[in-house]
Coordinates of C-alpha atoms in Angstrom, one line a residue:
N29 CA 13.5 -3.3 -24.2
R30 CA 10.4 -2.7 -22.0
T31 CA 9.9 -6.5 -21.5
A32 CA 13.6 -7.0 -20.7
Q33 CA 13.5 -4.2 -18.1
K34 CA 10.3 -5.6 -16.6
L35 CA 11.8 -9.1 -16.2
N36 CA 15.2 -7.6 -15.1
Y37 CA 16.9 -9.4 -18.0
S38 CA 19.3 -8.1 -20.7
V39 CA 17.8 -7.8 -24.1
S40 CA 20.2 -10.5 -25.4
T41 CA 19.2 -13.0 -22.6
L42 CA 15.5 -12.4 -23.4
A43 CA 16.0 -12.9 -27.1
A44 CA 17.9 -16.1 -26.4
H45 CA 15.0 -17.5 -24.3
I46 CA 12.6 -16.7 -27.1
K47 CA 14.9 -18.3 -29.7
S48 CA 15.2 -21.4 -27.5
L49 CA 11.4 -21.8 -27.4
E50 CA 11.1 -21.3 -31.1
N51 CA 13.7 -23.9 -31.8
E52 CA 12.0 -26.3 -29.4
F53 CA 8.6 -25.9 -31.1
G54 CA 9.9 -25.4 -34.6
V55 CA 7.9 -22.3 -35.2
E56 CA 8.4 -18.5 -35.1
L57 CA 6.7 -17.0 -32.0
V58 CA 7.9 -13.4 -32.2
S59 CA 8.4 -11.4 -35.4
N60 CA 10.5 -8.3 -35.5
H61 CA 9.5 -5.4 -37.8
G62 CA 12.2 -2.8 -37.4
R63 CA 12.1 -1.6 -33.8
K64 CA 8.8 -3.3 -33.1
S65 CA 8.3 -6.9 -32.0
V66 CA 4.9 -8.6 -32.3
L67 CA 3.5 -12.0 -31.7
T68 CA 3.0 -14.3 -34.7
D69 CA -0.2 -16.3 -35.1
A70 CA 1.7 -19.2 -33.4
G71 CA 2.8 -16.9 -30.6
R72 CA -0.7 -15.8 -29.9
A73 CA -1.9 -19.5 -29.9
F74 CA 0.9 -20.3 -27.4
V75 CA 0.0 -17.6 -24.9
P76 CA -2.9 -19.3 -23.1
Y77 CA -0.7 -22.5 -22.7
A78 CA 2.2 -20.4 -21.4
Q79 CA -0.2 -18.8 -18.8
Q80 CA -1.4 -22.2 -17.7
I81 CA 2.2 -23.5 -17.3
M82 CA 3.2 -20.4 -15.2
E83 CA 0.1 -20.7 -13.0
Q84 CA 0.9 -24.4 -12.3
Y85 CA 4.5 -23.6 -11.7
Q86 CA 3.5 -20.9 -9.2
Q87 CA 1.1 -23.2 -7.4
A88 CA 3.9 -25.9 -7.2
S89 CA 6.3 -23.3 -5.8
V90 CA 3.9 -22.2 -3.1
T91 CA 3.3 -25.8 -2.0
L92 CA 7.0 -26.9 -2.1
S93 CA 8.3 -23.7 -0.4
G94 CA 6.4 -24.7 2.8
F95 CA 8.8 -27.7 3.2
G96 CA 12.0 -25.8 3.4
Q97 CA 13.6 -22.8 5.0
I98 CA 12.2 -19.4 3.9
S99 CA 14.7 -18.0 1.5
G100 CA 15.1 -15.9 -1.7
E101 CA 14.2 -12.3 -2.7
F102 CA 11.4 -10.6 -0.7
T103 CA 10.1 -7.2 -1.5
I104 CA 7.8 -5.2 0.7
A105 CA 5.9 -2.0 -0.2
V106 CA 5.0 0.3 2.6
S107 CA 2.6 3.2 2.4
E108 CA 4.0 6.5 3.4
M109 CA 1.8 6.8 6.5
V110 CA 2.8 3.4 7.7
G111 CA 6.4 4.2 6.8
S112 CA 6.5 7.1 9.1
S113 CA 5.3 5.0 12.0
P114 CA 7.4 2.6 14.1
L115 CA 6.1 -0.5 12.2
P116 CA 9.1 -0.7 9.8
N117 CA 11.3 -1.5 12.9
A118 CA 9.9 -5.0 12.6
F119 CA 11.5 -5.5 9.1
P120 CA 15.1 -5.8 10.2
R121 CA 14.1 -8.2 13.0
F122 CA 12.2 -10.3 10.4
A123 CA 15.3 -10.3 8.1
K124 CA 17.6 -11.3 11.0
E125 CA 15.3 -14.1 12.0
N126 CA 15.2 -15.4 8.4
P127 CA 18.8 -15.2 7.2
G128 CA 18.0 -16.9 3.9
I129 CA 15.9 -13.8 2.8
S130 CA 17.2 -10.9 0.8
L131 CA 14.8 -8.1 2.0
S132 CA 14.1 -4.9 0.2
V133 CA 11.5 -2.2 1.2
R134 CA 9.8 0.3 -1.0
T135 CA 7.7 3.3 0.0
A136 CA 4.7 4.4 -2.1
S137 CA 1.2 5.9 -1.7
T138 CA -1.6 3.7 -0.6
S139 CA -2.9 3.3 -4.1
G140 CA 0.6 2.8 -5.4
C141 CA 1.1 -0.1 -2.9
K142 CA -2.1 -1.8 -4.1
E143 CA -1.1 -1.4 -7.7
M144 CA 2.3 -3.0 -7.1
V145 CA 0.7 -6.0 -5.4
I146 CA -1.8 -6.5 -8.2
A147 CA 1.1 -6.2 -10.8
K148 CA 3.2 -8.6 -8.6
T149 CA 6.1 -6.3 -8.6
V150 CA 6.2 -6.6 -4.8
D151 CA 5.5 -9.6 -2.6
V152 CA 3.5 -7.9 0.1
A153 CA 2.3 -4.4 0.8
I154 CA 1.6 -3.0 4.3
L155 CA -0.7 0.0 4.3
Q156 CA -3.5 1.8 6.2
D157 CA -7.0 2.0 4.9
F158 CA -10.6 2.2 6.0
A159 CA -11.5 -1.1 4.3
P160 CA -9.7 -4.1 2.7
S161 CA -9.0 -4.3 -1.0
E162 CA -11.8 -5.9 -3.0
H163 CA -9.6 -7.0 -5.9
E164 CA -10.3 -10.6 -6.8
N165 CA -6.6 -11.7 -7.0
V166 CA -5.5 -10.0 -3.7
I167 CA -5.8 -11.1 -0.1
S168 CA -6.0 -8.4 2.6
V169 CA -5.1 -9.5 6.2
P170 CA -5.9 -7.0 9.0
L171 CA -2.9 -6.6 11.2
Y172 CA -4.2 -4.1 13.8
D173 CA -6.4 -1.0 14.2
E174 CA -5.1 2.5 14.3
P175 CA -6.8 5.4 16.1
V176 CA -7.3 8.4 13.9
V177 CA -7.0 11.9 15.3
L178 CA -7.9 15.4 14.1
V179 CA -4.7 17.4 13.7
A180 CA -3.7 21.0 12.7
A181 CA -0.8 23.3 13.2
P182 CA -0.5 24.9 16.7
Q183 CA -1.4 28.4 15.2
H184 CA -4.6 27.1 13.6
P185 CA -7.7 28.9 15.1
L186 CA -9.3 25.6 16.1
A187 CA -6.2 24.7 18.2
K188 CA -7.4 27.2 20.8
K189 CA -10.8 25.6 21.3
E190 CA -11.4 23.2 24.3
A191 CA -13.7 21.0 22.2
I192 CA -14.3 20.5 18.5
L193 CA -17.7 19.5 17.3
P194 CA -18.8 18.6 13.7
R195 CA -20.3 22.1 13.3
D196 CA -16.9 23.6 14.0
L197 CA -15.5 22.0 10.8
R198 CA -17.9 24.1 8.7
Y199 CA -15.9 26.5 6.5
Q200 CA -12.7 24.7 7.3
T201 CA -10.4 23.1 4.7
L202 CA -9.8 19.4 5.3
I203 CA -7.0 17.5 3.6
F204 CA -7.5 13.8 2.5
P205 CA -5.1 11.4 0.8
R206 CA -7.7 10.8 -1.9
K207 CA -11.4 11.4 -2.6
A208 CA -12.3 7.8 -1.8
Y209 CA -11.8 8.5 1.9
M210 CA -14.8 10.7 1.8
E211 CA -17.1 7.8 1.0
Y212 CA -16.1 5.6 4.0
P213 CA -19.0 5.6 6.5
P214 CA -17.2 7.3 9.5
I215 CA -15.8 10.1 7.4
K216 CA -18.9 10.5 5.3
K217 CA -21.1 10.9 8.4
I218 CA -18.7 13.6 9.8
L219 CA -18.8 15.5 6.6
E220 CA -22.6 15.3 6.4
D221 CA -22.9 16.5 10.0
S222 CA -20.5 19.3 9.3
K223 CA -22.3 20.1 5.9
I224 CA -18.9 20.0 4.1
S225 CA -18.8 19.3 0.4
A226 CA -16.0 17.8 -1.7
S227 CA -15.2 21.3 -3.1
D228 CA -14.3 22.5 0.4
N229 CA -11.4 20.0 0.7
M230 CA -7.9 19.3 -0.6
F231 CA -6.5 15.9 -1.7
L232 CA -2.8 15.1 -1.3
E233 CA -1.9 11.4 -1.6
S234 CA 1.7 11.9 -0.4
G235 CA 1.8 11.6 3.4
R236 CA 4.9 13.9 3.4
L237 CA 3.2 16.6 1.4
L238 CA 0.1 16.3 3.4
R239 CA 1.9 16.9 6.7
H240 CA 3.8 19.8 5.2
A241 CA 0.5 21.4 4.0
L242 CA -0.9 21.0 7.6
K243 CA 2.1 22.9 9.0
E244 CA 2.2 25.7 6.3
L245 CA -1.5 26.2 5.5
R246 CA -4.6 26.7 7.6
C247 CA -5.8 23.2 7.0
I248 CA -6.9 20.3 9.2
A249 CA -6.9 16.5 8.7
F250 CA -7.9 13.2 10.2
M251 CA -4.6 11.3 10.5
P252 CA -3.6 8.0 11.9
M253 CA -2.0 8.6 15.3
R254 CA 1.3 6.9 14.7
S255 CA 1.9 8.7 11.3
V256 CA 2.1 12.1 13.1
Q257 CA 3.9 11.1 16.3
E258 CA 7.1 12.8 15.4
D259 CA 5.3 16.0 14.4
L260 CA 3.4 16.0 17.7
R261 CA 6.7 15.5 19.7
E262 CA 8.2 18.5 17.8
N263 CA 5.1 20.6 18.4
A264 CA 4.8 21.0 14.6
L265 CA 1.3 19.6 14.8
R266 CA -1.3 19.4 17.5
I267 CA -4.2 17.0 18.2
L268 CA -7.5 18.9 18.2
P269 CA -10.0 17.9 21.0
W270 CA -12.4 16.2 18.6
K271 CA -15.8 15.4 20.3
G272 CA -17.6 13.9 17.3
E273 CA -17.7 10.3 16.2
S274 CA -14.4 8.4 16.7
V275 CA -12.6 7.3 13.6
T276 CA -10.4 4.2 13.2
M277 CA -8.3 2.9 10.3
T278 CA -6.8 -0.5 9.9
V279 CA -3.3 -1.6 8.9
Y280 CA -3.5 -4.3 6.3
A281 CA -1.0 -6.7 4.8
M282 CA -1.9 -7.3 1.1
Y283 CA -0.5 -10.0 -1.2
A284 CA -1.4 -11.9 -4.3
K285 CA -3.5 -15.1 -3.9
Q286 CA -0.9 -17.1 -5.8
S287 CA 2.1 -15.7 -4.2
L288 CA 5.5 -17.5 -4.8
V289 CA 6.6 -16.5 -1.3
L290 CA 3.5 -17.3 0.7
P291 CA 5.4 -18.8 3.7
A292 CA 7.5 -15.7 4.0
V293 CA 4.3 -13.5 3.8
Q294 CA 2.7 -15.6 6.5
E295 CA 5.8 -15.4 8.6
L296 CA 6.0 -11.6 8.3
V297 CA 2.3 -11.1 9.0
T298 CA 2.5 -13.2 12.1
D299 CA 5.7 -11.4 13.3
V300 CA 4.2 -7.9 12.8
M301 CA 1.0 -8.9 14.6
Q302 CA 2.9 -10.5 17.6
K303 CA 5.2 -7.5 17.9
H304 CA 2.3 -5.1 17.9
E305 CA 0.3 -7.1 20.5
T306 CA 3.4 -7.2 22.8
G307 CA 4.3 -3.6 22.2
G308 CA 7.5 -4.6 20.4
G309 CA 6.6 -2.7 17.3
S310 CA 5.9 0.6 19.0

């Protein structure tokens, strides 16, 4: 059942595929014990050959797809912070310019987007981070840099100051999407200058919950400018006059090295970068 769901097959279709392989090789590959299915010795011996076959098929698909029109299913994962920016406006244009593509977009946390690319459940992820992914099977392409601003609710005590220095952050509660952010050099230096420890902070990976906490609690956060534009227009959040070291994040496109839809990924990356440079994505 789990395998059928993962492949988006019915159980009967999956069973028929397995049976077809077993008939072709003349051996039993999967043995059923009640509700449990396990590989036989022959099945385990076949696995490395099956993996090689699929890898070669994927490489052939990548090569041949470059000769025709971009078409087929195409799934994008967008991190919540990118999703709240104007960037997704580029997706409908991309779909319109490539009518052969059936486009679907998912929203997830930054780490969730990375996990989906690694698991190959999405074709490409677009997310904000301080550094590219270091996973060996993933390619990260920088699209553009995003200025990061210090924000808080208008009623926060620091909102009344004309200048915010690192020492002003002492005894304040900062919110970060995850602990790893505290290890990136620009943020790490700010925390060291402010003498702030991990225990003084909160961690909320959901961008929606993070912005809600900023509005309701006496917290502050370093946020990508575009991710809080709507809150700034509604005066729900305010940019604090930060005078310390500037902070920048990068918006990356991530995809698997052996992607079956590499031409579509390259087309999307080029489209997003061009729209950003000309101001069309803002």
